PDB file of C-alpha atoms in Angstrom:
ATOM      1  CA  MET A   1      51.286 206.395 172.751  1.00  0.00           C
ATOM      2  CA  ASN A   2      47.878 207.986 172.926  1.00  0.00           C
ATOM      3  CA  HIS A   3      46.285 206.670 176.144  1.00  0.00           C
ATOM      4  CA  ALA A   4      42.943 208.185 175.110  1.00  0.00           C
ATOM      5  CA  ARG A   5      42.693 205.375 172.583  1.00  0.00           C
ATOM      6  CA  GLY A   6      42.692 202.768 175.314  1.00  0.00           C
ATOM      7  CA  ARG A   7      45.100 200.005 176.150  1.00  0.00           C
ATOM      8  CA  LEU A   8      45.336 196.264 175.598  1.00  0.00           C
ATOM      9  CA  LEU A   9      46.994 194.405 178.468  1.00  0.00           C
ATOM     10  CA  VAL A  10      48.253 190.848 177.960  1.00  0.00           C
ATOM     11  CA  VAL A  11      47.928 189.333 181.430  1.00  0.00           C
ATOM     12  CA  ALA A  12      49.579 186.091 182.536  1.00  0.00           C
ATOM     13  CA  THR A  13      47.465 184.013 184.929  1.00  0.00           C
ATOM     14  CA  PRO A  14      48.323 180.958 187.067  1.00  0.00           C
ATOM     15  CA  ILE A  15      48.946 177.606 185.422  1.00  0.00           C
ATOM     16  CA  GLY A  16      47.630 175.859 188.516  1.00  0.00           C
ATOM     17  CA  ASN A  17      48.334 177.496 191.862  1.00  0.00           C
ATOM     18  CA  LEU A  18      46.164 180.614 192.270  1.00  0.00           C
ATOM     19  CA  ASN A  19      48.762 182.131 194.606  1.00  0.00           C
ATOM     20  CA  ASP A  20      50.972 182.645 191.552  1.00  0.00           C
ATOM     21  CA  LEU A  21      48.756 185.496 190.329  1.00  0.00           C
ATOM     22  CA  SER A  22      50.959 188.563 190.670  1.00  0.00           C
ATOM     23  CA  PRO A  23      49.889 191.824 192.374  1.00  0.00           C
ATOM     24  CA  ARG A  24      50.204 193.597 189.016  1.00  0.00           C
ATOM     25  CA  ALA A  25      47.936 191.028 187.370  1.00  0.00           C
ATOM     26  CA  ARG A  26      45.354 191.446 190.118  1.00  0.00           C
ATOM     27  CA  GLU A  27      45.435 195.212 189.662  1.00  0.00           C
ATOM     28  CA  ALA A  28      45.116 194.928 185.881  1.00  0.00           C
ATOM     29  CA  LEU A  29      42.081 192.657 186.174  1.00  0.00           C
ATOM     30  CA  ARG A  30      40.452 195.000 188.682  1.00  0.00           C
ATOM     31  CA  GLU A  31      41.007 198.092 186.539  1.00  0.00           C
ATOM     32  CA  ALA A  32      40.126 196.671 183.121  1.00  0.00           C
ATOM     33  CA  SER A  33      36.951 197.820 181.412  1.00  0.00           C
ATOM     34  CA  LEU A  34      36.579 194.381 179.832  1.00  0.00           C
ATOM     35  CA  ILE A  35      38.306 191.019 180.075  1.00  0.00           C
ATOM     36  CA  ALA A  36      38.798 189.056 176.845  1.00  0.00           C
ATOM     37  CA  ALA A  37      39.009 185.462 178.068  1.00  0.00           C
ATOM     38  CA  GLU A  38      39.700 182.165 176.326  1.00  0.00           C
ATOM     39  CA  ASP A  39      36.959 180.546 178.427  1.00  0.00           C
ATOM     40  CA  THR A  40      34.776 182.976 180.379  1.00  0.00           C
ATOM     41  CA  ARG A  41      33.621 180.225 182.757  1.00  0.00           C
ATOM     42  CA  HIS A  42      37.198 179.389 183.705  1.00  0.00           C
ATOM     43  CA  THR A  43      38.146 183.042 184.126  1.00  0.00           C
ATOM     44  CA  ALA A  44      35.010 183.698 186.194  1.00  0.00           C
ATOM     45  CA  GLY A  45      36.392 181.298 188.789  1.00  0.00           C
ATOM     46  CA  LEU A  46      39.708 183.154 188.872  1.00  0.00           C
ATOM     47  CA  LEU A  47      37.968 186.518 189.241  1.00  0.00           C
ATOM     48  CA  GLN A  48      35.751 185.205 192.005  1.00  0.00           C
ATOM     49  CA  SER A  49      38.815 184.003 193.914  1.00  0.00           C
ATOM     50  CA  ILE A  50      40.201 187.574 194.007  1.00  0.00           C
ATOM     51  CA  GLY A  51      36.890 189.286 194.574  1.00  0.00           C
ATOM     52  CA  VAL A  52      36.598 190.905 191.143  1.00  0.00           C
ATOM     53  CA  SER A  53      33.514 191.173 188.951  1.00  0.00           C
ATOM     54  CA  LYS A  54      34.048 192.437 185.404  1.00  0.00           C
ATOM     55  CA  PRO A  55      32.345 192.194 182.013  1.00  0.00           C
ATOM     56  CA  MET A  56      33.897 189.400 179.957  1.00  0.00           C
ATOM     57  CA  LEU A  57      33.944 188.466 176.289  1.00  0.00           C
ATOM     58  CA  SER A  58      35.065 185.083 174.998  1.00  0.00           C
ATOM     59  CA  LEU A  59      38.108 185.123 172.725  1.00  0.00           C
ATOM     60  CA  HIS A  60      39.274 181.726 171.519  1.00  0.00           C
ATOM     61  CA  ALA A  61      40.729 180.041 168.460  1.00  0.00           C
ATOM     62  CA  HIS A  62      37.354 179.726 166.735  1.00  0.00           C
ATOM     63  CA  ASN A  63      36.053 183.278 167.153  1.00  0.00           C
ATOM     64  CA  GLU A  64      39.090 185.553 167.431  1.00  0.00           C
ATOM     65  CA  GLU A  65      38.843 186.875 163.885  1.00  0.00           C
ATOM     66  CA  ALA A  66      35.143 187.667 164.292  1.00  0.00           C
ATOM     67  CA  ARG A  67      35.720 189.444 167.608  1.00  0.00           C
ATOM     68  CA  LEU A  68      38.394 191.814 166.267  1.00  0.00           C
ATOM     69  CA  PRO A  69      36.141 194.661 164.999  1.00  0.00           C
ATOM     70  CA  GLU A  70      34.270 194.987 168.310  1.00  0.00           C
ATOM     71  CA  LEU A  71      37.414 194.799 170.437  1.00  0.00           C
ATOM     72  CA  LEU A  72      39.323 197.291 168.295  1.00  0.00           C
ATOM     73  CA  THR A  73      36.387 199.706 168.387  1.00  0.00           C
ATOM     74  CA  ARG A  74      36.272 199.496 172.170  1.00  0.00           C
ATOM     75  CA  LEU A  75      40.018 200.036 172.443  1.00  0.00           C
ATOM     76  CA  GLN A  76      39.872 203.025 170.112  1.00  0.00           C
ATOM     77  CA  SER A  77      37.082 204.510 172.234  1.00  0.00           C
ATOM     78  CA  GLY A  78      39.353 204.500 175.276  1.00  0.00           C
ATOM     79  CA  GLU A  79      38.591 201.229 177.052  1.00  0.00           C
ATOM     80  CA  VAL A  80      41.241 199.139 178.788  1.00  0.00           C
ATOM     81  CA  ILE A  81      40.954 195.463 177.830  1.00  0.00           C
ATOM     82  CA  ALA A  82      42.763 192.665 179.668  1.00  0.00           C
ATOM     83  CA  LEU A  83      43.534 189.611 177.540  1.00  0.00           C
ATOM     84  CA  VAL A  84      43.816 186.321 179.446  1.00  0.00           C
ATOM     85  CA  SER A  85      43.985 182.651 178.527  1.00  0.00           C
ATOM     86  CA  ASP A  86      42.856 179.717 180.644  1.00  0.00           C
ATOM     87  CA  ALA A  87      46.333 179.341 182.133  1.00  0.00           C
ATOM     88  CA  GLY A  88      49.746 180.938 181.736  1.00  0.00           C
ATOM     89  CA  THR A  89      50.761 183.615 179.263  1.00  0.00           C
ATOM     90  CA  PRO A  90      48.373 184.353 176.365  1.00  0.00           C
ATOM     91  CA  LEU A  91      49.533 183.761 172.755  1.00  0.00           C
ATOM     92  CA  LEU A  92      51.871 180.873 173.751  1.00  0.00           C
ATOM     93  CA  SER A  93      49.858 178.009 172.266  1.00  0.00           C
ATOM     94  CA  ASP A  94      46.810 180.091 173.196  1.00  0.00           C
ATOM     95  CA  PRO A  95      44.664 182.631 171.311  1.00  0.00           C
ATOM     96  CA  GLY A  96      45.397 186.362 171.183  1.00  0.00           C
ATOM     97  CA  TYR A  97      47.933 186.798 168.379  1.00  0.00           C
ATOM     98  CA  ARG A  98      45.449 188.373 165.948  1.00  0.00           C
ATOM     99  CA  LEU A  99      44.152 190.812 168.555  1.00  0.00           C
ATOM    100  CA  VAL A 100      47.603 191.913 169.696  1.00  0.00           C
ATOM    101  CA  SER A 101      48.857 192.246 166.127  1.00  0.00           C
ATOM    102  CA  SER A 102      45.790 194.203 164.996  1.00  0.00           C
ATOM    103  CA  ALA A 103      45.874 196.503 168.023  1.00  0.00           C
ATOM    104  CA  ALA A 104      49.550 197.280 167.521  1.00  0.00           C
ATOM    105  CA  ARG A 105      49.005 198.065 163.829  1.00  0.00           C
ATOM    106  CA  ALA A 106      46.138 200.378 164.806  1.00  0.00           C
ATOM    107  CA  GLY A 107      48.444 202.379 167.060  1.00  0.00           C
ATOM    108  CA  ILE A 108      46.864 201.142 170.282  1.00  0.00           C
ATOM    109  CA  GLU A 109      49.125 200.719 173.287  1.00  0.00           C
ATOM    110  CA  VAL A 110      49.800 197.055 174.074  1.00  0.00           C
ATOM    111  CA  GLY A 111      51.307 196.167 177.433  1.00  0.00           C
ATOM    112  CA  VAL A 112      52.173 192.928 179.161  1.00  0.00           C
ATOM    113  CA  ILE A 113      51.808 191.768 182.749  1.00  0.00           C
ATOM    114  CA  PRO A 114      54.302 188.873 182.784  1.00  0.00           C
ATOM    115  CA  GLY A 115      53.943 185.857 184.975  1.00  0.00           C
ATOM    116  CA  PRO A 116      53.424 182.084 184.902  1.00  0.00           C
ATOM    117  CA  SER A 117      54.274 179.984 181.853  1.00  0.00           C
ATOM    118  CA  ALA A 118      54.441 176.197 181.649  1.00  0.00           C
ATOM    119  CA  ILE A 119      57.278 176.566 179.128  1.00  0.00           C
ATOM    120  CA  THR A 120      59.691 178.400 181.404  1.00  0.00           C
ATOM    121  CA  ALA A 121      58.539 176.485 184.493  1.00  0.00           C
ATOM    122  CA  ALA A 122      59.315 173.141 182.833  1.00  0.00           C
ATOM    123  CA  LEU A 123      62.675 174.375 181.559  1.00  0.00           C
ATOM    124  CA  ALA A 124      63.594 175.637 185.017  1.00  0.00           C
ATOM    125  CA  VAL A 125      62.889 172.316 186.704  1.00  0.00           C
ATOM    126  CA  ALA A 126      64.145 169.977 183.952  1.00  0.00           C
ATOM    127  CA  GLY A 127      67.871 170.257 184.597  1.00  0.00           C
ATOM    128  CA  LEU A 128      68.592 170.214 180.839  1.00  0.00           C
ATOM    129  CA  PRO A 129      70.485 172.902 178.874  1.00  0.00           C
ATOM    130  CA  THR A 130      68.509 176.159 178.717  1.00  0.00           C
ATOM    131  CA  ALA A 131      70.903 178.579 177.000  1.00  0.00           C
ATOM    132  CA  ARG A 132      69.161 177.760 173.705  1.00  0.00           C
ATOM    133  CA  PHE A 133      65.755 176.141 173.361  1.00  0.00           C
ATOM    134  CA  CYS A 134      62.857 175.942 170.922  1.00  0.00           C
ATOM    135  CA  PHE A 135      59.156 175.619 171.662  1.00  0.00           C
ATOM    136  CA  GLU A 136      57.031 173.521 169.297  1.00  0.00           C
ATOM    137  CA  GLY A 137      53.688 173.632 171.117  1.00  0.00           C
ATOM    138  CA  PHE A 138      51.426 170.647 170.428  1.00  0.00           C
ATOM    139  CA  LEU A 139      52.512 168.060 167.873  1.00  0.00           C
ATOM    140  CA  PRO A 140      49.997 166.875 165.231  1.00  0.00           C
ATOM    141  CA  ALA A 141      47.330 164.586 166.658  1.00  0.00           C
ATOM    142  CA  ARG A 142      47.581 161.975 163.886  1.00  0.00           C
ATOM    143  CA  SER A 143      50.450 159.524 164.136  1.00  0.00           C
ATOM    144  CA  ARG A 144      51.706 159.875 160.560  1.00  0.00           C
ATOM    145  CA  GLU A 145      51.844 163.675 160.694  1.00  0.00           C
ATOM    146  CA  ARG A 146      53.365 163.545 164.180  1.00  0.00           C
ATOM    147  CA  ARG A 147      56.130 161.198 163.027  1.00  0.00           C
ATOM    148  CA  THR A 148      56.858 163.477 160.075  1.00  0.00           C
ATOM    149  CA  ALA A 149      57.123 166.482 162.393  1.00  0.00           C
ATOM    150  CA  LEU A 150      59.397 164.590 164.773  1.00  0.00           C
ATOM    151  CA  ALA A 151      61.629 163.444 161.898  1.00  0.00           C
ATOM    152  CA  ARG A 152      62.263 167.117 161.120  1.00  0.00           C
ATOM    153  CA  LEU A 153      63.067 167.834 164.776  1.00  0.00           C
ATOM    154  CA  ALA A 154      65.258 164.780 165.399  1.00  0.00           C
ATOM    155  CA  THR A 155      68.522 166.638 164.735  1.00  0.00           C
ATOM    156  CA  GLU A 156      67.594 169.872 166.515  1.00  0.00           C
ATOM    157  CA  SER A 157      70.551 170.877 168.713  1.00  0.00           C
ATOM    158  CA  ARG A 158      68.525 173.136 171.012  1.00  0.00           C
ATOM    159  CA  THR A 159      66.562 171.820 173.969  1.00  0.00           C
ATOM    160  CA  LEU A 160      63.045 171.091 172.765  1.00  0.00           C
ATOM    161  CA  VAL A 161      59.841 171.956 174.663  1.00  0.00           C
ATOM    162  CA  LEU A 162      56.510 170.372 173.727  1.00  0.00           C
ATOM    163  CA  PHE A 163      52.968 170.265 175.079  1.00  0.00           C
ATOM    164  CA  GLU A 164      50.925 167.071 174.845  1.00  0.00           C
ATOM    165  CA  ALA A 165      47.432 165.924 175.734  1.00  0.00           C
ATOM    166  CA  PRO A 166      47.261 163.134 178.337  1.00  0.00           C
ATOM    167  CA  HIS A 167      45.348 160.763 176.057  1.00  0.00           C
ATOM    168  CA  ARG A 168      48.147 160.975 173.440  1.00  0.00           C
ATOM    169  CA  ILE A 169      51.220 160.952 175.677  1.00  0.00           C
ATOM    170  CA  VAL A 170      51.937 157.212 175.415  1.00  0.00           C
ATOM    171  CA  GLU A 171      51.789 157.256 171.606  1.00  0.00           C
ATOM    172  CA  THR A 172      53.834 160.449 171.405  1.00  0.00           C
ATOM    173  CA  LEU A 173      56.581 159.089 173.650  1.00  0.00           C
ATOM    174  CA  ALA A 174      56.715 155.908 171.569  1.00  0.00           C
ATOM    175  CA  ASP A 175      57.082 158.025 168.428  1.00  0.00           C
ATOM    176  CA  LEU A 176      59.811 160.083 170.107  1.00  0.00           C
ATOM    177  CA  VAL A 177      61.756 156.930 170.909  1.00  0.00           C
ATOM    178  CA  GLU A 178      61.406 155.776 167.305  1.00  0.00           C
ATOM    179  CA  GLU A 179      62.463 159.085 165.746  1.00  0.00           C
ATOM    180  CA  PHE A 180      64.932 160.444 168.331  1.00  0.00           C
ATOM    181  CA  GLY A 181      66.300 157.208 169.755  1.00  0.00           C
ATOM    182  CA  GLY A 182      65.671 155.878 173.243  1.00  0.00           C
ATOM    183  CA  ASP A 183      68.832 157.257 174.856  1.00  0.00           C
ATOM    184  CA  ARG A 184      67.954 160.965 174.621  1.00  0.00           C
ATOM    185  CA  ALA A 185      67.646 162.670 178.033  1.00  0.00           C
ATOM    186  CA  ALA A 186      64.165 164.019 178.704  1.00  0.00           C
ATOM    187  CA  VAL A 187      61.770 165.274 181.361  1.00  0.00           C
ATOM    188  CA  VAL A 188      57.984 165.208 181.494  1.00  0.00           C
ATOM    189  CA  ALA A 189      56.447 167.749 183.871  1.00  0.00           C
ATOM    190  CA  ARG A 190      52.892 166.851 184.883  1.00  0.00           C
ATOM    191  CA  GLU A 191      50.432 169.219 186.595  1.00  0.00           C
ATOM    192  CA  LEU A 192      53.020 171.952 187.203  1.00  0.00           C
ATOM    193  CA  THR A 193      52.318 174.060 190.338  1.00  0.00           C
ATOM    194  CA  LYS A 194      49.249 171.935 191.187  1.00  0.00           C
ATOM    195  CA  ALA A 195      48.720 169.575 194.117  1.00  0.00           C
ATOM    196  CA  HIS A 196      49.752 166.512 192.090  1.00  0.00           C
ATOM    197  CA  GLU A 197      52.793 168.039 190.378  1.00  0.00           C
ATOM    198  CA  THR A 198      55.120 165.247 189.252  1.00  0.00           C
ATOM    199  CA  ILE A 199      58.441 165.450 187.404  1.00  0.00           C
ATOM    200  CA  TYR A 200      59.488 162.351 185.443  1.00  0.00           C
ATOM    201  CA  ARG A 201      63.175 162.203 184.507  1.00  0.00           C
ATOM    202  CA  GLY A 202      65.222 159.736 182.471  1.00  0.00           C
ATOM    203  CA  THR A 203      65.867 158.699 178.907  1.00  0.00           C
ATOM    204  CA  LEU A 204      63.058 158.771 176.393  1.00  0.00           C
ATOM    205  CA  ALA A 205      62.908 154.971 176.508  1.00  0.00           C
ATOM    206  CA  GLU A 206      62.660 154.951 180.306  1.00  0.00           C
ATOM    207  CA  ILE A 207      59.976 157.618 180.379  1.00  0.00           C
ATOM    208  CA  ALA A 208      58.011 155.929 177.572  1.00  0.00           C
ATOM    209  CA  ALA A 209      57.983 152.669 179.522  1.00  0.00           C
ATOM    210  CA  LEU A 210      56.873 154.488 182.662  1.00  0.00           C
ATOM    211  CA  ALA A 211      54.062 156.281 180.824  1.00  0.00           C
ATOM    212  CA  ALA A 212      52.750 153.011 179.422  1.00  0.00           C
ATOM    213  CA  GLY A 213      52.589 151.403 182.862  1.00  0.00           C
ATOM    214  CA  GLU A 214      51.540 154.193 185.229  1.00  0.00           C
ATOM    215  CA  PRO A 215      47.898 155.350 184.975  1.00  0.00           C
ATOM    216  CA  ASN A 216      48.570 158.691 186.708  1.00  0.00           C
ATOM    217  CA  PHE A 217      51.064 159.589 183.983  1.00  0.00           C
ATOM    218  CA  GLN A 218      48.164 159.908 181.570  1.00  0.00           C
ATOM    219  CA  ARG A 219      46.302 162.516 183.627  1.00  0.00           C
ATOM    220  CA  GLY A 220      46.556 166.286 183.720  1.00  0.00           C
ATOM    221  CA  GLU A 221      48.576 168.909 181.862  1.00  0.00           C
ATOM    222  CA  LEU A 222      51.863 167.675 180.387  1.00  0.00           C
ATOM    223  CA  THR A 223      54.983 169.540 179.268  1.00  0.00           C
ATOM    224  CA  LEU A 224      57.895 167.666 177.666  1.00  0.00           C
ATOM    225  CA  VAL A 225      61.503 168.880 177.710  1.00  0.00           C
ATOM    226  CA  ILE A 226      63.960 166.954 175.517  1.00  0.00           C
ATOM    227  CA  GLN A 227      67.686 167.482 175.207  1.00  0.00           C
ATOM    228  CA  GLY A 228      68.968 168.447 171.761  1.00  0.00           C
ATOM    229  CA  VAL A 229      71.597 166.548 169.822  1.00  0.00           C
ATOM    230  CA  GLU A 230      75.253 167.443 170.006  1.00  0.00           C
ATOM    231  CA  GLU A 231      76.386 169.456 166.998  1.00  0.00           C
ATOM    232  CA  LYS A 232      79.140 167.721 165.027  1.00  0.00           C
ATOM    233  CA  ALA A 233      81.475 168.720 162.231  1.00  0.00           C
ATOM    234  CA  ASP A 234      80.120 168.040 158.751  1.00  0.00           C
ATOM    235  CA  SER A 235      81.626 164.867 157.279  1.00  0.00           C
ATOM    236  CA  VAL A 236      78.770 163.834 155.007  1.00  0.00           C
ATOM    237  CA  ASP A 237      79.406 162.450 151.515  1.00  0.00           C
ATOM    238  CA  ARG A 238      76.955 164.654 149.585  1.00  0.00           C
ATOM    239  CA  GLN A 239      77.058 162.536 146.454  1.00  0.00           C
ATOM    240  CA  LEU A 240      76.225 159.416 148.442  1.00  0.00           C
ATOM    241  CA  LEU A 241      73.399 161.276 150.190  1.00  0.00           C
ATOM    242  CA  ARG A 242      71.846 162.386 146.906  1.00  0.00           C
ATOM    243  CA  ARG A 243      72.190 158.894 145.410  1.00  0.00           C
ATOM    244  CA  ALA A 244      70.594 157.281 148.462  1.00  0.00           C
ATOM    245  CA  VAL A 245      67.689 159.752 148.426  1.00  0.00           C
ATOM    246  CA  ASP A 246      67.118 159.310 144.698  1.00  0.00           C
ATOM    247  CA  LEU A 247      66.931 155.527 145.009  1.00  0.00           C
ATOM    248  CA  LEU A 248      64.831 155.390 148.171  1.00  0.00           C
ATOM    249  CA  ALA A 249      62.372 158.044 147.008  1.00  0.00           C
ATOM    250  CA  LYS A 250      61.178 155.719 144.270  1.00  0.00           C
ATOM    251  CA  GLU A 251      59.792 153.295 146.850  1.00  0.00           C
ATOM    252  CA  LEU A 252      59.216 155.065 150.176  1.00  0.00           C
ATOM    253  CA  PRO A 253      57.475 158.139 151.642  1.00  0.00           C
ATOM    254  CA  PRO A 254      59.679 161.195 152.367  1.00  0.00           C
ATOM    255  CA  ALA A 255      59.949 160.702 156.135  1.00  0.00           C
ATOM    256  CA  ARG A 256      61.216 157.126 155.759  1.00  0.00           C
ATOM    257  CA  VAL A 257      63.552 158.127 152.938  1.00  0.00           C
ATOM    258  CA  ALA A 258      65.061 160.778 155.191  1.00  0.00           C
ATOM    259  CA  ALA A 259      65.433 158.395 158.135  1.00  0.00           C
ATOM    260  CA  ILE A 260      67.145 155.648 156.103  1.00  0.00           C
ATOM    261  CA  ALA A 261      69.331 158.024 154.074  1.00  0.00           C
ATOM    262  CA  ALA A 262      70.494 159.697 157.287  1.00  0.00           C
ATOM    263  CA  GLN A 263      71.485 156.339 158.778  1.00  0.00           C
ATOM    264  CA  LEU A 264      73.341 155.298 155.639  1.00  0.00           C
ATOM    265  CA  THR A 265      75.282 158.516 155.091  1.00  0.00           C
ATOM    266  CA  GLY A 266      75.618 160.215 158.463  1.00  0.00           C
ATOM    267  CA  ALA A 267      73.602 163.199 157.268  1.00  0.00           C
ATOM    268  CA  THR A 268      70.951 164.724 159.491  1.00  0.00           C
ATOM    269  CA  ARG A 269      67.332 163.811 158.892  1.00  0.00           C
ATOM    270  CA  ASN A 270      66.627 167.484 158.249  1.00  0.00           C
ATOM    271  CA  GLU A 271      69.176 167.528 155.421  1.00  0.00           C
ATOM    272  CA  ALA A 272      67.889 164.306 153.904  1.00  0.00           C
ATOM    273  CA  TYR A 273      64.254 165.392 154.244  1.00  0.00           C
ATOM    274  CA  ALA A 274      65.001 168.734 152.599  1.00  0.00           C
ATOM    275  CA  LEU A 275      66.679 166.909 149.725  1.00  0.00           C
ATOM    276  CA  VAL A 276      63.582 164.723 149.259  1.00  0.00           C
ATOM    277  CA  THR A 277      61.046 167.539 149.381  1.00  0.00           C
ATOM    278  CA  ARG A 278      62.928 170.455 147.865  1.00  0.00           C
ATOM    279  CA  GLY A 279      65.607 168.850 145.757  1.00  0.00           C
ATOM    280  CA  ALA A 280      68.597 170.328 147.582  1.00  0.00           C
ATOM    281  CA  PRO A 281      69.990 170.275 151.133  1.00  0.00           C
ATOM    282  CA  PRO A 282      69.381 173.397 153.269  1.00  0.00           C
ATOM    283  CA  GLY A 283      72.056 176.076 153.490  1.00  0.00           C
TER     284      GLY A 283
END
């Protein structure tokens, strides 16, 4: 790589406890020409805590595209830019993808300073299978779209990791119970690495009941970890599945068709949903 063209450093920052900022991250922030921050006010507090003062430029979901020309020009002129989000590793449910992708295509060196992530922290503490997992970020805010998304995920065999806002957690857990069943093992990690870190463990039904009755549950940053379903041999009657979908689709929306057809035939909701929306099961 041509270092004269500058470097873009993706820097992980603490998700709560400032002591989790690594020595490499501190050094990168001190040496950067510019810090591209999701929220400059938030990052200013972090910099102040380590005695660093640097020029900053906001880079968030609403302005990333507009910022690209300036940032690429500065990188091509030889500057070192550190990309940070408000907490954790940039690009993981945070802005930065367009900048990293554009810089890489332009031949600019892109490096990473790894560190904290709520995803891996929650997986590590959950005590659920971690050999295979999938991260879905935030679910849709509206109930109907959220239920549709969950219907597609209901038969996922990998451990599932989700983020959720505190004001939606009760509704989301209720939807999870409805779509996944109440017996699924799950963990909700609240305020990871912070003073009020709390780990809630149990079935989805147990955790949903707890969330509805405990005010503190609905405060702070929340990460959900949900066990996947056990994979089973295929014993589905495909003709019965198609017949059920054809009949139900005349009266019901796709998500409900998939849920009922799956119960009637033993098919997965993903298979039934694909049959409703695309006309043929996946695979």
